[in-house]
Short mmCIF file of C-alpha atoms and ligand atoms in Angstrom, two decimals:
data_model
loop_
_atom_site.label_atom_id
_atom_site.label_comp_id
_atom_site.label_asym_id
_atom_site.label_seq_id
_atom_site.Cartn_x
_atom_site.Cartn_y
_atom_site.Cartn_z
CA PHE A 394 143.08 209.84 166.75
CA ASN A 395 139.56 210.35 167.53
CA VAL A 396 136.62 209.14 165.50
CA PRO A 397 133.48 211.10 166.23
CA VAL A 398 129.87 210.80 165.13
CA ALA A 399 127.67 207.85 165.85
CA SER A 400 129.15 204.54 166.79
CA PHE A 401 128.46 201.52 164.68
CA GLU A 402 125.16 201.18 166.43
CA ILE A 403 122.87 201.69 163.53
CA ARG A 404 120.10 200.38 165.73
CA LYS A 405 120.32 203.53 167.75
CA ALA A 406 120.22 205.63 164.61
CA ILE A 407 117.18 203.82 163.38
CA SER A 408 115.15 204.18 166.50
CA ARG A 409 116.07 207.86 166.48
CA THR A 410 114.72 208.02 162.97
CA ALA A 411 111.65 206.04 163.82
CA LEU A 412 110.79 208.51 166.53
CA LYS A 413 110.76 211.32 164.03
CA MET A 414 108.46 209.54 161.64
CA GLU A 415 104.82 210.38 161.50
CA THR A 416 103.76 207.39 159.49
CA ASP A 417 106.53 205.23 158.20
CA ASP A 418 108.83 204.79 155.38
CA ALA A 419 109.31 202.73 152.35
CA SER A 420 111.43 202.45 149.42
CA ASP A 421 112.14 203.74 146.13
CA ALA A 422 115.73 204.14 145.42
CA ASN A 423 115.14 201.85 142.52
CA LEU A 424 114.07 204.91 140.68
CA GLU A 425 117.72 205.36 140.05
CA LYS A 426 117.86 202.17 138.12
CA GLU A 427 119.02 202.47 134.60
CA THR A 428 117.61 199.09 133.75
CA PRO A 429 114.38 197.66 134.98
CA GLY A 430 114.64 195.53 138.02
CA SER A 431 118.22 196.24 139.04
CA SER A 432 118.05 197.65 142.50
CA SER A 433 120.07 200.54 143.72
CA SER A 434 119.51 202.34 146.97
CA SER A 435 120.78 201.83 150.42
CA SER A 436 120.11 200.77 153.90
CA SER A 437 121.04 200.11 157.45
CA SER A 438 120.43 197.62 160.18
CA SER A 439 117.85 197.29 162.86
CA SER A 440 115.94 195.19 165.28
CA SER A 441 112.63 193.69 164.30
CA SER A 442 110.73 196.33 166.25
CA SER A 443 112.25 199.10 164.19
CA THR A 444 111.42 197.20 161.03
CA HIS A 445 107.80 197.97 161.58
CA ASN A 446 108.54 201.63 161.75
CA LEU A 447 110.87 201.71 158.83
CA LEU A 448 109.33 199.76 156.02
CA SER A 449 106.34 197.60 156.65
CA ASP A 450 103.72 200.34 156.49
CA CYS A 451 104.55 201.47 152.99
CA PRO A 452 101.63 200.25 150.88
CA HIS A 453 103.98 199.35 148.03
CA PHE A 454 106.74 197.55 149.86
CA SER A 455 105.70 194.01 148.96
CA THR A 456 105.44 194.71 145.22
CA CYS A 457 107.82 197.61 144.55
CA SER A 458 111.41 196.85 143.69
CA GLY A 459 112.63 200.18 145.06
CA CYS A 460 113.24 198.99 148.58
CA THR A 461 114.66 195.53 148.81
CA LEU A 462 115.24 195.36 152.54
CA ALA A 463 112.26 194.77 154.76
CA ASP A 464 114.60 194.73 157.69
CA PRO A 465 117.57 197.02 157.30
CA ALA A 466 119.44 194.86 159.79
CA THR A 467 119.87 192.38 156.97
CA SER A 468 121.80 194.86 154.83
CA LYS A 469 124.69 192.99 153.29
CA ILE A 470 126.49 196.04 152.04
CA LEU A 471 126.99 197.50 155.50
CA GLN A 472 128.43 194.22 156.67
CA THR A 473 130.70 194.12 153.64
CA SER A 474 131.81 197.65 154.29
CA ARG A 475 132.53 197.08 157.95
CA SER A 476 134.41 193.85 157.26
CA PHE A 477 136.45 195.53 154.57
CA PHE A 478 137.60 198.34 156.84
CA GLU A 479 138.23 196.01 159.79
CA ARG A 480 140.31 193.73 157.60
CA THR A 481 142.13 196.29 155.48
CA PHE A 482 142.57 199.15 157.95
CA PRO A 483 142.40 197.54 161.41
CA ASP A 484 143.53 200.75 163.11
CA VAL A 485 140.49 202.63 161.89
CA THR A 486 137.11 202.47 163.56
CA TYR A 487 134.54 202.27 160.80
CA THR A 488 131.23 203.80 161.76
CA HIS A 489 128.02 204.26 159.96
CA THR A 490 125.00 206.33 160.56
CA GLN A 491 121.59 207.02 159.15
CA PRO A 492 121.53 210.77 159.08
CA THR A 493 118.22 211.41 157.41
CA LEU A 494 114.57 210.83 157.98
CA SER A 495 113.50 207.49 156.61
CA LYS A 496 110.54 208.91 154.81
CA SER A 497 110.07 211.57 152.17
CA TRP A 498 113.79 212.00 151.64
CA ARG A 499 113.94 211.43 147.90
CA ASN A 500 114.11 214.66 145.91
CA GLN A 501 114.67 213.07 142.51
CA ALA A 502 112.71 210.21 140.93
CA LYS A 503 112.76 208.60 137.54
CA LEU A 504 109.46 206.87 136.93
CA ALA A 505 108.87 204.41 134.11
CA THR A 506 105.63 204.27 132.14
CA SER A 507 103.15 201.66 130.99
CA PRO A 508 99.76 201.89 129.28
CA LEU A 509 96.81 202.50 131.56
CA SER A 510 94.65 200.38 129.32
CA LYS A 511 95.07 198.33 126.15
CA PHE A 512 92.55 200.35 124.21
CA LYS A 513 92.71 203.95 125.41
CA PRO A 514 95.46 206.51 125.82
CA GLY A 515 96.76 207.34 129.25
CA VAL A 516 99.94 206.42 131.06
CA GLN A 517 100.63 205.01 134.47
CA LEU A 518 103.86 205.78 136.27
CA GLY A 519 105.86 203.60 138.58
CA LEU A 520 108.81 201.25 138.83
CA TYR A 521 109.45 197.97 137.12
CA ALA A 522 109.09 194.89 139.24
CA SER A 523 112.48 193.34 139.81
CA GLY A 524 113.94 191.80 136.63
CA THR A 525 110.84 192.52 134.52
CA HIS A 526 109.17 195.18 132.43
CA THR A 527 106.04 194.90 134.52
CA LEU A 528 105.22 198.27 135.98
CA VAL A 529 104.31 198.64 139.63
CA PRO A 530 102.52 201.94 140.30
CA ILE A 531 103.72 203.55 143.54
CA PRO A 532 101.47 206.58 144.05
CA ASP A 533 101.92 206.56 147.83
CA CYS A 534 105.63 205.79 147.98
CA SER A 535 106.82 206.77 151.44
CA VAL A 536 110.34 207.77 150.54
CA HIS A 537 109.39 210.13 147.73
CA SER A 538 108.88 213.71 148.70
CA PRO A 539 105.10 214.36 148.78
CA GLU A 540 105.61 216.70 145.81
CA ILE A 541 106.95 213.81 143.72
CA ASN A 542 103.91 211.68 144.51
CA SER A 543 101.44 214.43 143.74
CA ALA A 544 103.21 215.43 140.51
CA ALA A 545 103.17 211.81 139.35
CA THR A 546 99.44 211.59 140.04
CA SER A 547 98.73 214.87 138.21
CA ILE A 548 100.76 213.77 135.21
CA GLN A 549 99.01 210.40 135.03
CA LYS A 550 95.60 212.08 135.03
CA ALA A 551 96.66 214.63 132.42
CA THR A 552 97.95 211.96 130.03
CA ILE A 553 94.46 210.51 129.72
CA LYS A 554 92.91 213.78 128.59
CA ALA A 555 95.90 214.73 126.46
CA GLY A 556 95.79 211.44 124.58
CA VAL A 557 99.37 210.62 125.57
CA THR A 558 100.33 206.95 125.22
CA SER A 559 103.02 204.98 126.96
CA TYR A 560 106.16 203.86 125.18
CA VAL A 561 105.95 200.15 124.61
CA LYS A 562 108.92 198.13 123.54
CA PRO A 563 107.97 194.82 121.94
CA ASP A 564 109.38 191.81 123.66
CA GLN A 565 113.03 191.40 122.66
CA SER A 566 112.29 187.89 121.42
CA ASN A 567 109.91 189.36 118.82
CA ARG A 568 112.37 191.95 117.55
CA VAL A 569 113.95 189.63 115.00
CA ASN A 570 111.48 187.20 113.51
CA LYS A 571 112.16 183.81 111.99
CA SER A 572 112.94 185.24 108.59
CA GLY A 573 115.64 187.39 110.18
CA LYS A 574 113.71 190.63 109.67
CA ASN A 575 113.16 193.16 112.38
CA GLY A 576 109.94 192.78 114.30
CA PRO A 577 107.67 195.68 115.17
CA PRO A 578 109.40 198.83 116.44
CA PRO A 579 108.62 200.39 119.83
CA THR A 580 105.47 202.49 119.92
CA GLY A 581 103.99 205.25 122.07
CA HIS A 582 104.97 208.67 123.39
CA LEU A 583 106.12 208.84 126.99
CA ARG A 584 109.00 206.68 128.22
CA TYR A 585 109.93 208.08 131.61
CA VAL A 586 109.15 211.03 133.78
CA GLN A 587 111.88 212.55 135.90
CA LEU A 588 110.74 214.64 138.83
CA ASN A 589 112.97 216.87 140.90
CA THR A 590 111.73 218.60 144.00
CA PHE A 591 113.70 221.05 146.09
CA PRO A 592 112.16 222.73 149.12
CA SER A 593 112.13 226.28 147.80
CA SER A 594 111.16 225.73 144.14
CA PRO A 595 108.18 224.24 142.33
CA PRO A 596 108.95 220.74 141.02
CA THR A 597 110.96 220.33 137.85
CA LEU A 598 109.12 218.04 135.43
CA SER A 599 111.06 216.26 132.68
CA PHE A 600 109.34 214.14 130.04
CA VAL A 601 111.40 211.50 128.27
CA TRP A 602 109.64 211.18 124.92
CA ASN A 603 109.92 208.62 122.16
CA SER A 604 110.46 211.23 119.42
CA GLU A 605 113.33 212.37 117.24
CA ASN A 606 112.44 216.05 117.48
CA TYR A 607 110.11 218.51 119.14
CA LYS A 608 107.78 218.66 116.14
CA SER A 609 106.93 215.01 116.35
CA THR A 610 105.96 215.30 120.02
CA GLN A 611 102.99 217.37 118.84
CA PRO A 612 100.15 217.84 119.52
CA HIS A 613 100.26 215.49 122.52
CA LEU A 614 103.05 217.10 124.50
CA SER A 615 101.55 220.59 124.21
CA ARG A 616 98.17 219.27 125.28
CA LEU A 617 99.77 217.61 128.27
CA LEU A 618 101.60 220.78 129.30
CA LYS A 619 98.45 222.85 128.93
CA LEU A 620 96.59 220.51 131.25
CA LEU A 621 99.42 220.63 133.80
CA SER A 622 99.88 224.36 133.59
CA PRO A 623 97.25 225.37 136.21
CA THR A 624 98.86 223.04 138.77
CA TYR A 625 102.45 223.84 137.82
CA PRO A 626 102.39 227.41 136.47
CA ASN A 627 105.96 228.20 137.53
CA SER A 628 107.64 224.84 137.17
CA SER A 629 110.71 224.24 135.12
CA ILE A 630 109.65 221.86 132.35
CA TRP A 631 111.98 219.83 130.15
CA LEU A 632 111.71 217.41 127.29
CA ASN A 633 114.21 214.63 126.69
CA LEU A 634 114.06 213.23 123.17
CA ASN A 635 114.99 209.58 123.38
CA THR A 636 114.31 207.09 120.59
CA SER A 637 117.07 204.71 121.58
CA THR A 638 116.00 201.09 121.77
CA ARG A 639 118.46 200.48 124.57
CA ASN A 640 117.55 200.77 128.21
CA ASN A 641 119.12 204.15 128.86
CA ILE A 642 116.55 206.32 130.57
CA ILE A 643 117.95 209.66 129.49
CA ASN A 644 119.46 210.68 126.16
CA ASN A 645 122.20 213.10 127.25
CA ASP A 646 122.03 214.90 123.91
CA GLY A 647 118.24 215.05 123.82
CA TRP A 648 117.43 217.80 126.32
CA VAL A 649 115.07 220.63 125.34
CA HIS A 650 114.07 223.29 127.84
CA LEU A 651 110.35 223.93 127.32
CA LYS A 652 109.26 226.48 129.90
CA GLY A 653 109.80 227.90 133.36
CA PRO A 654 113.15 228.66 134.97
CA PHE A 655 116.25 227.18 133.35
CA TYR A 656 117.76 226.52 136.79
CA THR A 657 116.37 225.53 140.15
CA THR A 658 118.26 226.18 143.34
CA TYR A 659 119.11 224.28 146.48
CA PRO A 660 120.38 226.24 149.48
CA LEU A 661 124.01 226.08 150.50
CA LEU A 662 124.45 225.28 154.17
CA SER A 663 124.84 228.90 155.22
CA GLY A 664 123.41 231.25 152.63
CA GLY A 665 123.80 231.21 148.88
CA ASN A 666 122.61 228.58 146.42
CA LEU A 667 123.54 225.64 144.29
CA TYR A 668 122.13 225.73 140.76
CA TYR A 669 120.72 222.69 139.00
CA ASN A 670 118.87 221.61 135.91
CA PRO A 671 118.13 218.10 134.64
CA LYS A 672 121.28 218.05 132.51
CA VAL A 673 123.53 217.74 135.55
CA PHE A 674 123.99 215.15 138.26
CA CYS A 675 121.85 215.71 141.34
CA GLN A 676 121.98 213.75 144.59
CA GLY A 677 118.82 211.71 145.23
CA ASN A 678 118.84 212.62 148.91
CA MET A 679 120.17 216.15 149.11
CA GLU A 680 119.39 216.62 152.76
CA GLY A 681 121.32 213.49 153.68
CA PHE A 682 124.24 214.44 151.46
CA MET A 683 124.44 217.83 153.18
CA GLU A 684 125.24 215.96 156.38
CA ILE A 685 128.30 214.50 154.72
CA ILE A 686 129.31 217.97 153.59
CA SER A 687 128.86 219.33 157.12
CA ARG A 688 131.13 216.55 158.31
CA ILE A 689 133.79 217.55 155.81
CA ILE A 690 133.50 221.19 156.86
CA ASN A 691 134.05 220.20 160.47
CA LEU A 692 136.93 217.78 159.92
CA SER A 693 139.55 220.27 161.02
CA ASN A 694 137.67 221.01 164.25
CA HIS A 695 137.69 217.36 165.23
CA GLY A 696 141.40 216.79 164.94
CA ILE A 697 140.98 214.32 162.11
CA LEU A 698 143.18 216.15 159.66
CA LYS A 699 146.83 216.45 160.53
CA ASN A 700 147.21 219.17 157.95
CA ARG A 701 145.21 222.32 157.40
CA ILE A 702 142.95 222.59 154.37
CA GLU A 703 144.02 225.64 152.43
CA LYS A 704 144.28 225.07 148.72
CA VAL A 705 141.73 222.60 147.40
CA VAL A 706 141.35 220.77 144.12
CA GLU A 707 138.12 218.85 143.64
CA LEU A 708 137.64 216.32 140.83
CA TYR A 709 134.18 215.01 139.84
CA ALA A 710 132.83 218.22 141.37
CA GLY A 711 129.37 218.34 139.74
CA VAL A 712 127.74 221.75 140.20
CA GLY A 713 129.99 222.42 143.20
CA CYS A 714 127.80 220.78 145.80
CA ILE A 715 130.74 220.04 148.10
CA GLY A 716 133.14 222.72 146.87
CA LEU A 717 130.89 225.76 147.04
CA ASN A 718 129.79 224.81 150.53
CA LEU A 719 133.42 224.57 151.63
CA VAL A 720 134.22 227.89 150.00
CA ASN A 721 131.17 229.56 151.53
CA GLU A 722 132.14 228.35 154.99
CA GLY A 723 135.64 229.73 154.57
CA VAL A 724 137.16 226.23 154.83
CA THR A 725 139.22 227.09 151.79
CA GLY A 726 139.97 230.43 150.20
CA ASP A 727 141.59 228.89 147.15
CA TYR A 728 139.53 226.31 145.33
CA VAL A 729 139.52 224.78 141.88
CA GLY A 730 136.93 222.22 140.81
CA SER A 731 136.40 220.24 137.64
CA ASP A 732 133.93 217.84 136.08
CA VAL A 733 133.65 216.16 132.71
CA ASN A 734 130.05 217.24 132.12
CA PRO A 735 130.24 220.71 130.52
CA GLU A 736 126.74 221.57 131.73
CA ASN A 737 128.09 221.91 135.26
CA LEU A 738 130.24 224.95 134.50
CA GLU A 739 127.38 227.43 134.20
CA CYS A 740 125.69 225.98 137.28
CA PHE A 741 128.90 226.36 139.26
CA MET A 742 129.44 229.93 138.07
CA LYS A 743 125.91 230.91 139.05
CA GLY A 744 126.39 229.31 142.46
CA ARG A 745 129.73 231.05 142.89
CA LYS A 746 128.04 234.43 142.54
CA THR A 747 125.96 233.64 145.62
CA VAL A 748 128.76 232.68 148.02
CA LYS A 749 130.08 235.18 150.53
CA LYS A 750 132.00 237.86 148.71
CA GLU A 751 135.25 237.37 150.56
CA TYR A 752 135.27 233.74 149.45
CA GLN A 753 134.42 234.15 145.79
CA ARG A 754 137.93 233.28 144.65
CA CYS A 755 137.29 229.89 143.20
CA GLU A 756 137.66 228.43 139.76
CA TYR A 757 136.07 225.68 137.73
CA LYS A 758 137.09 223.74 134.62
CA SER A 759 135.04 221.47 132.38
CA LEU A 760 137.52 218.62 132.26
CA ASP A 761 137.80 214.91 132.73
CA ALA A 762 139.42 214.07 136.09
CA GLY A 763 142.62 212.64 134.60
CA VAL A 764 142.94 215.51 132.14
CA SER A 765 142.48 217.97 135.02
CA LEU A 766 145.58 216.53 136.63
CA ASP A 767 147.49 216.52 133.32
CA LYS A 768 146.67 220.21 133.03
CA GLY A 769 148.16 220.87 136.46
CA LEU A 770 145.00 221.49 138.51
CA GLY A 771 146.48 219.51 141.37
CA ARG A 772 149.79 221.35 141.55
CA GLY A 773 150.38 223.36 144.71
CA ARG A 774 147.16 222.05 146.27
CA ASP A 775 147.23 220.62 149.80
CA THR A 776 143.83 218.94 149.62
CA LEU A 777 142.21 216.71 147.01
CA ILE A 778 138.47 216.00 147.14
CA VAL A 779 136.96 213.30 144.95
CA ASP A 780 133.35 212.14 144.61
CA PRO A 781 133.53 209.86 141.57
CA PRO A 782 130.74 207.87 139.92
CA ARG A 783 129.99 204.41 141.32
CA MET A 784 132.82 202.67 139.55
CA GLY A 785 135.37 204.77 141.44
CA LEU A 786 138.46 206.64 140.37
CA GLU A 787 139.86 206.45 136.90
CA GLU A 788 143.22 204.81 136.60
CA GLY A 789 145.18 207.99 135.89
CA VAL A 790 143.83 209.67 139.01
CA LEU A 791 144.63 206.67 141.18
CA ARG A 792 148.14 206.56 139.74
CA GLU A 793 148.76 210.20 140.71
CA ILE A 794 147.34 209.67 144.20
CA ASN A 795 149.82 206.84 144.55
CA GLY A 796 152.68 209.08 143.50
CA ARG A 797 155.20 209.88 146.22
CA ARG A 798 154.83 213.03 148.33
CA GLY A 799 156.62 215.90 146.64
CA GLU A 800 156.54 214.19 143.25
CA GLY A 801 154.07 214.10 140.36
CA LYS A 802 150.88 215.95 139.69
CA LEU A 803 149.50 215.63 143.22
CA GLY A 804 152.83 215.82 145.03
CA ASP A 805 151.75 218.67 147.32
CA VAL A 806 148.50 217.07 148.41
CA ARG A 807 148.46 215.94 152.05
CA ASN A 808 144.73 215.55 152.63
CA LEU A 809 142.60 213.26 150.51
CA ILE A 810 138.84 213.39 151.02
CA TYR A 811 137.07 210.59 149.19
CA VAL A 812 133.26 210.56 149.02
CA SER A 813 132.02 207.32 147.49
CA CYS A 814 128.64 206.24 146.17
CA GLY A 815 129.90 202.81 145.06
CA LEU A 816 131.40 200.50 147.66
CA ASP A 817 133.05 198.12 145.17
CA GLY A 818 134.87 200.97 143.45
CA LEU A 819 135.90 202.45 146.78
CA MET A 820 137.25 199.15 148.13
CA ARG A 821 139.25 198.62 144.96
CA ASP A 822 140.64 202.17 145.11
CA LEU A 823 141.54 201.93 148.79
CA GLU A 824 143.29 198.59 148.22
CA GLY A 825 145.24 200.32 145.46
CA ILE A 826 146.08 203.29 147.68
CA LYS A 827 147.17 201.00 150.50
CA LYS A 828 149.54 199.10 148.22
CA GLY A 829 150.63 202.23 146.34
CA GLY A 830 153.58 204.39 147.21
CA GLY A 831 151.73 207.55 148.25
CA GLY A 832 152.23 207.04 151.99
CA TRP A 833 148.55 207.55 152.79
CA GLU A 834 147.01 206.77 156.14
CA VAL A 835 143.24 206.37 156.56
CA ARG A 836 142.11 208.71 159.33
CA LEU A 837 138.36 208.38 159.07
CA ALA A 838 135.87 206.01 157.44
CA GLU A 839 132.16 206.63 157.83
CA GLY A 840 129.18 205.06 156.07
CA TYR A 841 126.04 207.11 155.51
CA VAL A 842 122.77 205.33 154.87
CA LEU A 843 121.28 207.85 152.51
CA PHE A 844 118.83 205.44 150.87
CA PRO A 845 117.26 203.40 153.66
CA GLY A 846 115.67 200.22 152.36
CA SER A 847 118.17 199.24 149.71
CA GLU A 848 121.69 197.93 149.43
CA HIS A 849 123.62 201.13 149.14
CA VAL A 850 125.99 203.04 151.34
CA GLU A 851 127.63 206.40 150.77
CA THR A 852 131.08 206.44 152.35
CA LEU A 853 133.30 209.28 153.49
CA VAL A 854 136.97 208.36 153.79
CA VAL A 855 139.64 210.80 154.87
CA LEU A 856 143.30 210.04 154.31
CA THR A 857 146.35 212.10 155.15
CA ARG A 858 150.10 211.87 154.68
CA ASP A 859 153.05 213.74 156.15
C1 LIG B 197 128.65 211.15 142.09
S1 LIG B 197 128.63 212.61 141.10
C2 LIG B 197 129.24 213.77 142.28
C3 LIG B 197 129.01 215.20 141.95
C4 LIG B 197 129.00 216.15 143.13
N1 LIG B 197 129.97 215.85 144.13
C5 LIG B 197 127.62 216.18 143.75
O1 LIG B 197 127.46 215.73 144.87
O2 LIG B 197 126.69 216.65 143.09
C6 LIG B 197 129.95 212.27 140.03
C7 LIG B 197 130.30 213.37 139.06
O3 LIG B 197 131.40 212.88 138.31
C8 LIG B 197 131.31 213.38 137.01
N2 LIG B 197 132.16 212.52 136.17
C9 LIG B 197 131.89 211.29 135.69
N3 LIG B 197 132.96 210.80 135.04
C10 LIG B 197 133.93 211.73 135.11
C11 LIG B 197 135.27 211.82 134.63
N4 LIG B 197 135.83 210.82 133.96
N5 LIG B 197 135.97 212.93 134.90
C12 LIG B 197 135.41 213.95 135.60
N6 LIG B 197 134.16 213.93 136.07
C13 LIG B 197 133.41 212.84 135.84
C14 LIG B 197 129.83 213.39 136.70
O4 LIG B 197 129.55 214.32 135.69
C15 LIG B 197 129.24 213.77 138.06
O5 LIG B 197 129.02 215.15 138.13
#
């Protein structure tokens, strides 16, 4: 069969990207880190001449932990990925491509805080230096959307006037003193700021606050919002109450909607909208991810699928980012999606109302992936789409995928479309599928460098069976 798209020549992709760049790019993906210092984003490969264009001009590159690869050609993860596919599926040509601009691609950032000064209120925003709690301000980060950078600057300034202080966690070694008693507790107001920027909406600002309840955020939070209001009169503004002493950035049960629209929208590929708020998963590089979705939409046209896509079940479906696009394009007229996060349901339903009328026949369930299959969501479906969290598929799902054709809860499925954001999980799952009894054949494997500058690759794998 025929494998389209770019060849493995990432160099070509990079110089293409470099041509489009006005200044240059940098890093940031580390904003996704749940713990300080652990890096997360992605990358590619290149020659030394493209290095200049990609990373070296970002003023923060040498100190910021967001981008770890000065030269994307040194990306280990792409080598690992290519070797894995060459070794495990020698009949498949693994390709990877860098589909997005290398600058200004990030539409979601989680910025940590630290005190601006020892003696006065005011908070600076940035990322922790690798492996530390030392904050590196990144006001001119090249991979952030410009709206993220300017919102961060506005918030920093407003915290000074509003008397907002930074959350400070005493050094762990001081937490339990010699007498065995707890040391001083964490102090301060603001822990993190999450910023989401979509092209057609004002930025969504979320404040992760070291308070048990709204009342105890006062008067500082209200002062802060008042100061920001002239700059962000129509923004969606959220509070996340998080007093946990662990390193989790967001308290999933701590969301409070403060003002502005409850949802923001991102356009589907051809009319209609996806609906988001900070309670649901959102891709960090939406534009890049849309290229993967376009690829899925066009699979049938490129002779990659042996079987038509008609009836689709999608697990780990989020707000319907992949599914609603497929429905809207008429790729499937019979779709059911599911996700364990109940907040996605309303987002999906709102998005569904915006797809083309003739395609509005699609359903959604708030269910864990394995439970979705137990409840029969996979029965009678010819196509399964999965886009699981980094760790990959849960055991029950993998077991059903490995069930024989015609048997079990996925017995009718003949197309399996796996979108992966975690290479380790994907490799483990594909090893399992190869050894399993499902009779699957890998037809396509493509890496997408959605987070240039860090060790991350998003992978699209298409498998079919007779
Ligand atoms: C990588 S995101 C993909 C979402 C969607 N495809 C998108 O692009 O926005 C993974 C999704 O899996 C969901 N999830 C995590 N664990 C799950 C589980 N055990 N069962 C079902 N969904 C799960 C999360 O809520 C999240 O929406």
